[in-house]
Structure formats: structure tokens, C-alpha cells
mmCIF file of C-alpha atoms and ligand atoms in Angstrom:
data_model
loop_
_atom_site.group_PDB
_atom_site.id
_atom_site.type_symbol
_atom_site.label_atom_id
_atom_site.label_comp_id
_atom_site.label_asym_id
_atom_site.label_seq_id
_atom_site.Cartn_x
_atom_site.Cartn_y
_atom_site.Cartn_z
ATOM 1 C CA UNK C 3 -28.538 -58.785 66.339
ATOM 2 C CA UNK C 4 -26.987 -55.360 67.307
ATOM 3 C CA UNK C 5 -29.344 -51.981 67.723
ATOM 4 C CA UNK C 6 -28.602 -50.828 64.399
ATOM 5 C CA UNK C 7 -30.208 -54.358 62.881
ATOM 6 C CA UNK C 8 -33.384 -53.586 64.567
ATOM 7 C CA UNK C 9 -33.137 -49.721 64.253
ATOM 8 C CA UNK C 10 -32.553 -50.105 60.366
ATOM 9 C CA UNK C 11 -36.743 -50.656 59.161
ATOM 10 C CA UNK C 12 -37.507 -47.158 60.583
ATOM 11 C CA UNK C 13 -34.233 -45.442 60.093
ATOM 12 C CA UNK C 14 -35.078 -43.537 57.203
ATOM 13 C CA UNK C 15 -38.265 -42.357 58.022
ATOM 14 C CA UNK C 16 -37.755 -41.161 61.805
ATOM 15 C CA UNK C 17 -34.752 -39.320 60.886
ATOM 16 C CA UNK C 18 -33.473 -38.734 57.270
ATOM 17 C CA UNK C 19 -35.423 -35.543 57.308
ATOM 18 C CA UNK C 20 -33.474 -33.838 60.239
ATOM 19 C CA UNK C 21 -30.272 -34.576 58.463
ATOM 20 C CA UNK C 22 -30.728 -34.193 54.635
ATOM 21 C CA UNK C 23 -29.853 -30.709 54.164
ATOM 22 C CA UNK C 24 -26.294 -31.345 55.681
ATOM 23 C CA UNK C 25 -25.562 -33.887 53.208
ATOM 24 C CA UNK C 26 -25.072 -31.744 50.352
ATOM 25 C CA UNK C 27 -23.023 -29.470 52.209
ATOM 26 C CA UNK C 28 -21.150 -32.185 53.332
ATOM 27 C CA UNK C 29 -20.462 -33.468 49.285
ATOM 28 C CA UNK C 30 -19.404 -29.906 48.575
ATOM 29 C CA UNK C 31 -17.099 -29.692 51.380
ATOM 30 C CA UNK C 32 -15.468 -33.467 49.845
ATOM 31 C CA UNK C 33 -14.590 -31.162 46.536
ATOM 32 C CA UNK C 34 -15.864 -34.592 44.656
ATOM 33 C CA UNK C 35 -15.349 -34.760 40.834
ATOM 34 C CA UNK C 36 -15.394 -37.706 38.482
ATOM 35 C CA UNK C 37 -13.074 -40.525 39.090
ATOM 36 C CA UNK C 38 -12.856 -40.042 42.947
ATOM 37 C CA UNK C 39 -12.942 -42.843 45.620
ATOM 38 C CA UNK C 40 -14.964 -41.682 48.721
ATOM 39 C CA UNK C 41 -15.165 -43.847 51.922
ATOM 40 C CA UNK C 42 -18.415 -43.139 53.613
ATOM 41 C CA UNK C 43 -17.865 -44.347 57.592
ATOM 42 C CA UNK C 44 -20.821 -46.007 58.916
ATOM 43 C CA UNK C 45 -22.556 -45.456 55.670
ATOM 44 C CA UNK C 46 -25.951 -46.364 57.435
ATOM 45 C CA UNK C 47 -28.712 -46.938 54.646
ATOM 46 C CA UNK C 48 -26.893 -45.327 51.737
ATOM 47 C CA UNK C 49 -28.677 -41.848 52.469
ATOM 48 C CA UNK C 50 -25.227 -40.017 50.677
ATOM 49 C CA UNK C 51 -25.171 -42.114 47.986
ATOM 50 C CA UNK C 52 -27.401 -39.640 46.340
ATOM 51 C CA UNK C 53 -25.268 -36.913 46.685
ATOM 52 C CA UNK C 54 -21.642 -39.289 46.268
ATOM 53 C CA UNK C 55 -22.572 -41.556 43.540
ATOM 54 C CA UNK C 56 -23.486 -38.577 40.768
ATOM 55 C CA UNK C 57 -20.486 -36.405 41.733
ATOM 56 C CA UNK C 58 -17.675 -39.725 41.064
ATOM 57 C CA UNK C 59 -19.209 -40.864 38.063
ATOM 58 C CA UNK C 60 -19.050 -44.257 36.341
ATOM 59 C CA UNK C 61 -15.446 -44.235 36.746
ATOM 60 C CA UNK C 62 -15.255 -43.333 40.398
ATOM 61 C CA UNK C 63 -16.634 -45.634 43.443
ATOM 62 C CA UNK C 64 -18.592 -45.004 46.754
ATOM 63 C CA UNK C 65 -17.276 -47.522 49.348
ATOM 64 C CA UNK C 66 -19.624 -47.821 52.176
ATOM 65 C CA UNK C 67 -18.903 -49.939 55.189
ATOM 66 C CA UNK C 68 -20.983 -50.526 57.984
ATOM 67 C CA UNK C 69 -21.091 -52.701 61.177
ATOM 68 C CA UNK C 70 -24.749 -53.548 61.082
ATOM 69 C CA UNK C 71 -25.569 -56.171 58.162
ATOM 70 C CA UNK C 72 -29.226 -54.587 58.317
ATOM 71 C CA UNK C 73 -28.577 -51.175 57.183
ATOM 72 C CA UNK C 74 -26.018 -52.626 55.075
ATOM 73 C CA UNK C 75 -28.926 -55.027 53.439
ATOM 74 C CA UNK C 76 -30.864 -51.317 52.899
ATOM 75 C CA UNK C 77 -27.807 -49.494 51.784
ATOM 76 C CA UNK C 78 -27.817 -52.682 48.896
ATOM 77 C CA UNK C 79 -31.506 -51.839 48.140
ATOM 78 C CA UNK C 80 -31.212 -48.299 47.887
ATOM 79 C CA UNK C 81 -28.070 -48.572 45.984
ATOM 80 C CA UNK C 82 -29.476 -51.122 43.380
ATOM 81 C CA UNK C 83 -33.196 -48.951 43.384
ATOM 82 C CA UNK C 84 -30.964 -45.917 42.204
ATOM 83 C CA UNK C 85 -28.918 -47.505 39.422
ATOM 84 C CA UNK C 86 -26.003 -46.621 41.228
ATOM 85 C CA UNK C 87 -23.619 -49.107 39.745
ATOM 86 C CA UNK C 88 -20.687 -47.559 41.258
ATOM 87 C CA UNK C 89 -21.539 -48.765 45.523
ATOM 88 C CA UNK C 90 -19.284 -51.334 46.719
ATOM 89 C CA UNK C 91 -20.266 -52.174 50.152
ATOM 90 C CA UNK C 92 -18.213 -53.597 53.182
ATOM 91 C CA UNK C 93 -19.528 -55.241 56.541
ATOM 92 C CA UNK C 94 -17.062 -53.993 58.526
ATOM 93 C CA UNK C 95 -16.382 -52.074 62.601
ATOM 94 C CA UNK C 96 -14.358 -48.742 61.138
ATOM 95 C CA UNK C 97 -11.949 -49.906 64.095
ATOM 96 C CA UNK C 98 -10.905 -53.350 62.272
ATOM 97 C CA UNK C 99 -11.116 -51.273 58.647
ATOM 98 C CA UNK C 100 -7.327 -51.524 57.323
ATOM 99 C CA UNK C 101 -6.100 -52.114 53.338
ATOM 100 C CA UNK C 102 -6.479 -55.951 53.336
ATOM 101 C CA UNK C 103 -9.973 -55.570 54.323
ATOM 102 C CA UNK C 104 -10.559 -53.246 51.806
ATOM 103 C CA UNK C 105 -8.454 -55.165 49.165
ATOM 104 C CA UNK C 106 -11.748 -56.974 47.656
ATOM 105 C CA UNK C 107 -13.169 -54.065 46.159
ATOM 106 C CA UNK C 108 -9.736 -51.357 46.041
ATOM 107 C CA UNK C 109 -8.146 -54.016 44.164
ATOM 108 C CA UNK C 110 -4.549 -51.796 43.742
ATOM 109 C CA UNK C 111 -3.919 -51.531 47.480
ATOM 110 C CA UNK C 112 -4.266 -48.103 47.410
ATOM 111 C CA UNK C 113 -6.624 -46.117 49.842
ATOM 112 C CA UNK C 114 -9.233 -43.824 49.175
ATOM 113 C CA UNK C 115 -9.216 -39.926 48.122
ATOM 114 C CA UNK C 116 -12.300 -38.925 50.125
ATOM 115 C CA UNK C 117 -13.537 -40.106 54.074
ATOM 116 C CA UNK C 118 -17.027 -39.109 54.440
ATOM 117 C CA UNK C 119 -18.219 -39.679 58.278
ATOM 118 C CA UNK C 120 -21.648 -38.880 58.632
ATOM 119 C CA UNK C 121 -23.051 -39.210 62.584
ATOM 120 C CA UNK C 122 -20.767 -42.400 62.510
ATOM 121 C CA UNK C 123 -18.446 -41.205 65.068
ATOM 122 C CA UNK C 124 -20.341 -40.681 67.802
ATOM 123 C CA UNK C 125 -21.699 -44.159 67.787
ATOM 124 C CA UNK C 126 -18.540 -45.956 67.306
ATOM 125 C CA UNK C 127 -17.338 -47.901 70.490
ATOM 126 C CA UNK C 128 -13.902 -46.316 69.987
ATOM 127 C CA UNK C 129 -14.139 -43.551 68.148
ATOM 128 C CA UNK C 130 -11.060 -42.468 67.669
ATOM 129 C CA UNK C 131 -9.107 -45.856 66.773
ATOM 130 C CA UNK C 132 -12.081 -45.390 64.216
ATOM 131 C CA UNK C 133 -10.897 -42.137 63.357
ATOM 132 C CA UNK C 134 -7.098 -43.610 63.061
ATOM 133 C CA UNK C 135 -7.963 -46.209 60.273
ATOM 134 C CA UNK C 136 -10.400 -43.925 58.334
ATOM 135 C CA UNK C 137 -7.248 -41.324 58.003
ATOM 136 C CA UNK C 138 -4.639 -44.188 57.051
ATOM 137 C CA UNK C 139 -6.840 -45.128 54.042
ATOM 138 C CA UNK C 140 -7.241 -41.679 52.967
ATOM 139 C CA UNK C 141 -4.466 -40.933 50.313
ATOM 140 C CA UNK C 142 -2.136 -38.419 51.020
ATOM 141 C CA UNK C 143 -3.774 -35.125 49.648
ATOM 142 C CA UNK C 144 -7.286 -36.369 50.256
ATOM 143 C CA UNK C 145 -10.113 -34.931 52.252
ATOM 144 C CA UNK C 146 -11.782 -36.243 54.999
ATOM 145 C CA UNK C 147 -15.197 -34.543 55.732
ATOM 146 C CA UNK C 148 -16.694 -35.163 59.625
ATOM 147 C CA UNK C 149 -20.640 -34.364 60.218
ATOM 148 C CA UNK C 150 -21.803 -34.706 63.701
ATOM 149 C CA UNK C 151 -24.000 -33.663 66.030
ATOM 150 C CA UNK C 152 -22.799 -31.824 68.969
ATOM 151 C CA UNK C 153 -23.402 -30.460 72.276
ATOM 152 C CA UNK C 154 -21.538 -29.624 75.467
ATOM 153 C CA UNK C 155 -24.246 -30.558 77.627
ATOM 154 C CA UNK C 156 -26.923 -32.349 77.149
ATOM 155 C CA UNK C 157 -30.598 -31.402 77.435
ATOM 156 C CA UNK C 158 -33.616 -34.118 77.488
ATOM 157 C CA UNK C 159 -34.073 -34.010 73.601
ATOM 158 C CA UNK C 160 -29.775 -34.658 73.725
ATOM 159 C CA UNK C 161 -30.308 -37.705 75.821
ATOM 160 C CA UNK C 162 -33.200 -39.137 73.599
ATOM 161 C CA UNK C 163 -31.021 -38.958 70.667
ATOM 162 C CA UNK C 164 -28.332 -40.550 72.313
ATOM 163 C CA UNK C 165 -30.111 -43.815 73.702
ATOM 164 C CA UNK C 166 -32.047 -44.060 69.785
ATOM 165 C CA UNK C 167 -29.055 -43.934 68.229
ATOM 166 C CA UNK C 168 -26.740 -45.152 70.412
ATOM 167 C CA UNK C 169 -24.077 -42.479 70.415
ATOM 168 C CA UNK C 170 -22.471 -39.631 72.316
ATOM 169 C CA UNK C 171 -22.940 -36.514 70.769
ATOM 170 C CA UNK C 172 -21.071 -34.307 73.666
ATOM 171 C CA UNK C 173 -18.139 -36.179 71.854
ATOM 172 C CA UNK C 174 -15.960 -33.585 69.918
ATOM 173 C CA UNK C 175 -15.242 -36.337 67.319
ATOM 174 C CA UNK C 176 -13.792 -33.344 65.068
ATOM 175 C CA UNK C 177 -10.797 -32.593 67.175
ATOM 176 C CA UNK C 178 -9.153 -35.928 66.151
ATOM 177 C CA UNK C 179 -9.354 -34.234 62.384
ATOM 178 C CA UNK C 180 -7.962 -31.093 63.199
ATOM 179 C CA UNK C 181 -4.977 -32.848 64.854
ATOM 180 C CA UNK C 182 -3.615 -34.459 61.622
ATOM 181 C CA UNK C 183 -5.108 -32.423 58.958
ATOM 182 C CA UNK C 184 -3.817 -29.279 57.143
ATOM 183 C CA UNK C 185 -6.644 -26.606 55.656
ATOM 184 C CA UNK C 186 -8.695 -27.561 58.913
ATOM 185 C CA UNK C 187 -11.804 -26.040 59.125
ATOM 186 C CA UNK C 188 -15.315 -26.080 61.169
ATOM 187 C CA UNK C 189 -18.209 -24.674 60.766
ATOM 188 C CA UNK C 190 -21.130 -25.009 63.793
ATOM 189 C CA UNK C 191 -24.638 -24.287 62.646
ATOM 190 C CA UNK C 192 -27.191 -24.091 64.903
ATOM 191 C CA UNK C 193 -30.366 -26.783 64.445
ATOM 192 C CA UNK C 194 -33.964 -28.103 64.805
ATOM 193 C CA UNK C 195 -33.896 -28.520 68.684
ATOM 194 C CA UNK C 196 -34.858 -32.523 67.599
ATOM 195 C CA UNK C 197 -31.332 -32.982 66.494
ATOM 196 C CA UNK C 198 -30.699 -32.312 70.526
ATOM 197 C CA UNK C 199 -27.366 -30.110 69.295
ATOM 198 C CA UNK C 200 -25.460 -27.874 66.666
ATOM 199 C CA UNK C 201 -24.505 -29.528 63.849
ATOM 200 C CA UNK C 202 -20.907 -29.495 62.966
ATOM 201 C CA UNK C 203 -19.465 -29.866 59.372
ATOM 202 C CA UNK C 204 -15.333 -30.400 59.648
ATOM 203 C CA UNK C 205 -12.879 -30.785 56.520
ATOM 204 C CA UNK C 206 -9.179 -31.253 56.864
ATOM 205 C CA UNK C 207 -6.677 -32.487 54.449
ATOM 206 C CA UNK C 208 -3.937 -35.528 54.686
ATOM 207 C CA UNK C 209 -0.160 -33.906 53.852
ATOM 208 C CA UNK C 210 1.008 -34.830 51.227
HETATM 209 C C1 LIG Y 309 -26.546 -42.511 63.088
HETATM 210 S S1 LIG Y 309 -26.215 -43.758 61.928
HETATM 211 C C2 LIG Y 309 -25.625 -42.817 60.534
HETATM 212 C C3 LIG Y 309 -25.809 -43.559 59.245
HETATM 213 C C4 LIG Y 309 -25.427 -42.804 57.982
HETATM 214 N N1 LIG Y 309 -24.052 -42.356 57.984
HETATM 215 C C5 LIG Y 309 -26.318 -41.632 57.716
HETATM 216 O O1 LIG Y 309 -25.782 -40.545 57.475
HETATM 217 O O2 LIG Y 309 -27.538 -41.778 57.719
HETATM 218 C C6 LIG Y 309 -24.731 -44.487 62.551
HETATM 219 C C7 LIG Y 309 -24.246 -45.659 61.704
HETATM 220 O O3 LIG Y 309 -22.947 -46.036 62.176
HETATM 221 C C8 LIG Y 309 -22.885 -47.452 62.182
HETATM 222 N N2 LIG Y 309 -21.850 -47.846 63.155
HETATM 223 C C9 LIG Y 309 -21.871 -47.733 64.498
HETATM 224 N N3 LIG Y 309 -20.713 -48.155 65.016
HETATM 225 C C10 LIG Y 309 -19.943 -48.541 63.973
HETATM 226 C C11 LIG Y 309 -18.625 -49.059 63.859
HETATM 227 N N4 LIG Y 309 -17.876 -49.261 64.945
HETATM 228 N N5 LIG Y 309 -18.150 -49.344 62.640
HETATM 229 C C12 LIG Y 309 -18.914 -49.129 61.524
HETATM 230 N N6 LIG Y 309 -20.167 -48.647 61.575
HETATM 231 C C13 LIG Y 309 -20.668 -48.344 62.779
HETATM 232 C C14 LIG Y 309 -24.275 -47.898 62.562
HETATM 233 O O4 LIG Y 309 -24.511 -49.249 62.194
HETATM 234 C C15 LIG Y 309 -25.109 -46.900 61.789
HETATM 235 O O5 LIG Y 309 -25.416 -47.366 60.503
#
């Protein structure tokens, strides 16, 4: 049972509060409209399905894959709680994520026309082979949206946030984006000192 299996139970109400207003920046950022298929990285327990689900429609999808089969199991509960008929979710390490593993539920081989990576990066072992596989599923012309927290240096509150949630948030996971993407852009807000950083909000485009 990995950290995230245990974590999972008290996830949502230890921290969803800190990071809800960023999520519907982070949908408008995505440009979503009916139809679209967004990836959402480390999906967690389906906390931006709220904002994803609505904005695709019936005849969109929300894929969200996740290493830990615990906040998969509440991403399933909150999914089916919400009526949101369009979640298909995948147990999967975004480092192993390629089109064959996403062939069960993208059944035309194709990729996806939205990556939404919400505080996954920092916690994933390698980060950016995770970052390579998210952009080779994105469709040429898609958007990939990055929301982390950040800081240079960390204080005590910075530390605490790393060991609960098992990340490294000095980890300027948006530079990998603004490598490959065209129409990069960040924006750095400053936030509640219990988020131990700024939080960043990055968009960049695949060519296409
Ligand atoms: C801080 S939580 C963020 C969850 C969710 N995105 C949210 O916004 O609430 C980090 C999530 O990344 C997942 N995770 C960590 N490493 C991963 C990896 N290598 N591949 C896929 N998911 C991973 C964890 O299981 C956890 O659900």
C-alpha cells in the first residue's frame, strides 16, 4: 500500500480547500468546450472533475489516471455521486502512460486534446519522463495546463507539505512545458503561507 492509499480517507478534507480556487483557473486556462478529451495527471480524488466534466459535455471524456488505487477508488465515488457519466479512469504511474495503455478507453488510438496536471508533478518519482508521456498523448494543437506549488527554498511550512504529500515543490516542473510548447505562459500568484509556496498556473501548446 503506497502513501497515497493511506493518505486518500483525509485527502479531501485536509487540503481541497487550499487548492479549489486554482482549479477553475486552471479549466479556463484548458480553453475546454464540448467534445474535448482532457487527461487529468495524477487525477487524485476527482477534485477537477467538477470543473472538467461540465465544460466537455456528454460527448467529450475526462480521463483520469492515477498510481494509487485508493484515490482512484474515491475518484470512482465522486465521479458516480456527480452523475458524471463521462470519467473513464486509469490505474496507471504517468511514467508507464503510453497509447496502448490508454487504448481501453481512447478506443481510436488517438491521444488527448487537453493534459491537466494538477500538484501531480511534484510527486512523481520522475517527473519529467512523466512530463514526456503526458505531452506525446496530447494531440498536436492541444493544451497542456501545469498547476504546482512552488518555492525556491523551502521554509518549515514547505517541508511539511513536502513529507504529507510526498513531493518536491522547489521542483520547477513548468520548465519542461515551456521547452516544447508554443503560446507558453506562467503566471505566479502568491498564496496562503499553508500551501508552503506560490502557486504557479503554466499553459503551453503542442505544434501542430
Ligand atoms: C497532491 S495529489 C494531487 C491530486 C489531484 N490532482 C488534485 O488536484 O487534488 C498527487 C497525486 O498524484 C498521484 N501520483 C503520484 N505519483 C504518481 C505517478 N508517478 N503517476 C501517477 N500518479 C501519481 C498521487 O497518487 C496523488 O493522487
Amino acid at each position: 500500500m503506497g502513501w497515497y492509499d493511506l493518505f486518500a480517507p483525509l485527502y479531501d478534507a485536509s487540503v481541497e480547500r487550499l487548492y479549489a480556487p486554482y482549479r477553475a483557473l486552471a479549466a479556463e486556462r484548458l480553453a475546454l468546450v464540448p467534445g474535448l478529451r482532457v487527461l487529468d495527471a495524477g487525477c487524485g480524488t476527482g477534485q477537477s472533475f467538477d470543473v472538467l466534466c461540465p465544460a466537455v459535455g456528454p460527448t467529450g471524456l475526462v480521463l483520469g489516471v492515477d498510481r494509487s488505487g485508493g484515490m482512484l477508488a474515491r475518484a470512482r465515488r465522486r465521479a458516480a455521486g456527480k452523475g458524471f457519466e463521462n470519467v473513464r479512469l486509469l490505474r496507471s504511474a504517468v511514467e508507464a502512460l503510453d497509447r496502448e495503455a490508454l487504448a481501453e478507453h481512447l478506443e481510436d488510438g488517438l491521444g488527448v486534446d487537453r493534459v491537466l496536471d494538477f500538484l501531480c508533478a511534484p510527486a512523481v518519482d520522475d517527473w519529467r519522463a512523466g512530463f514526456g508521456r503526458l505531452w506525446s498523448l496530447l494531440e498536436p494543437g492541444g493544451t497542456m495546463v501545469i498547476v504546482t506549488a512552488h518555492a525556491d527554498r523551502l521554509g518549515l511550512q514547505g517541508r511539511m507539505v513536502n513529507l504529507t504529500a510526498q513531493a518536491d515543490i522547489r521542483r520547477r516542473v513548468w520548465e519542461a512545458l515551456e521547452e516544447v510548447a508554443e503560446a507558453f505562459e506562467l503566471e505566479r500568484r502568491e498564496a496562503s503561507w499553508e500551501i508552503g509556496g506560490d502557486m504557479c498556473l503554466a499553459r503551453g501548446r503542442k505544434p501542430g
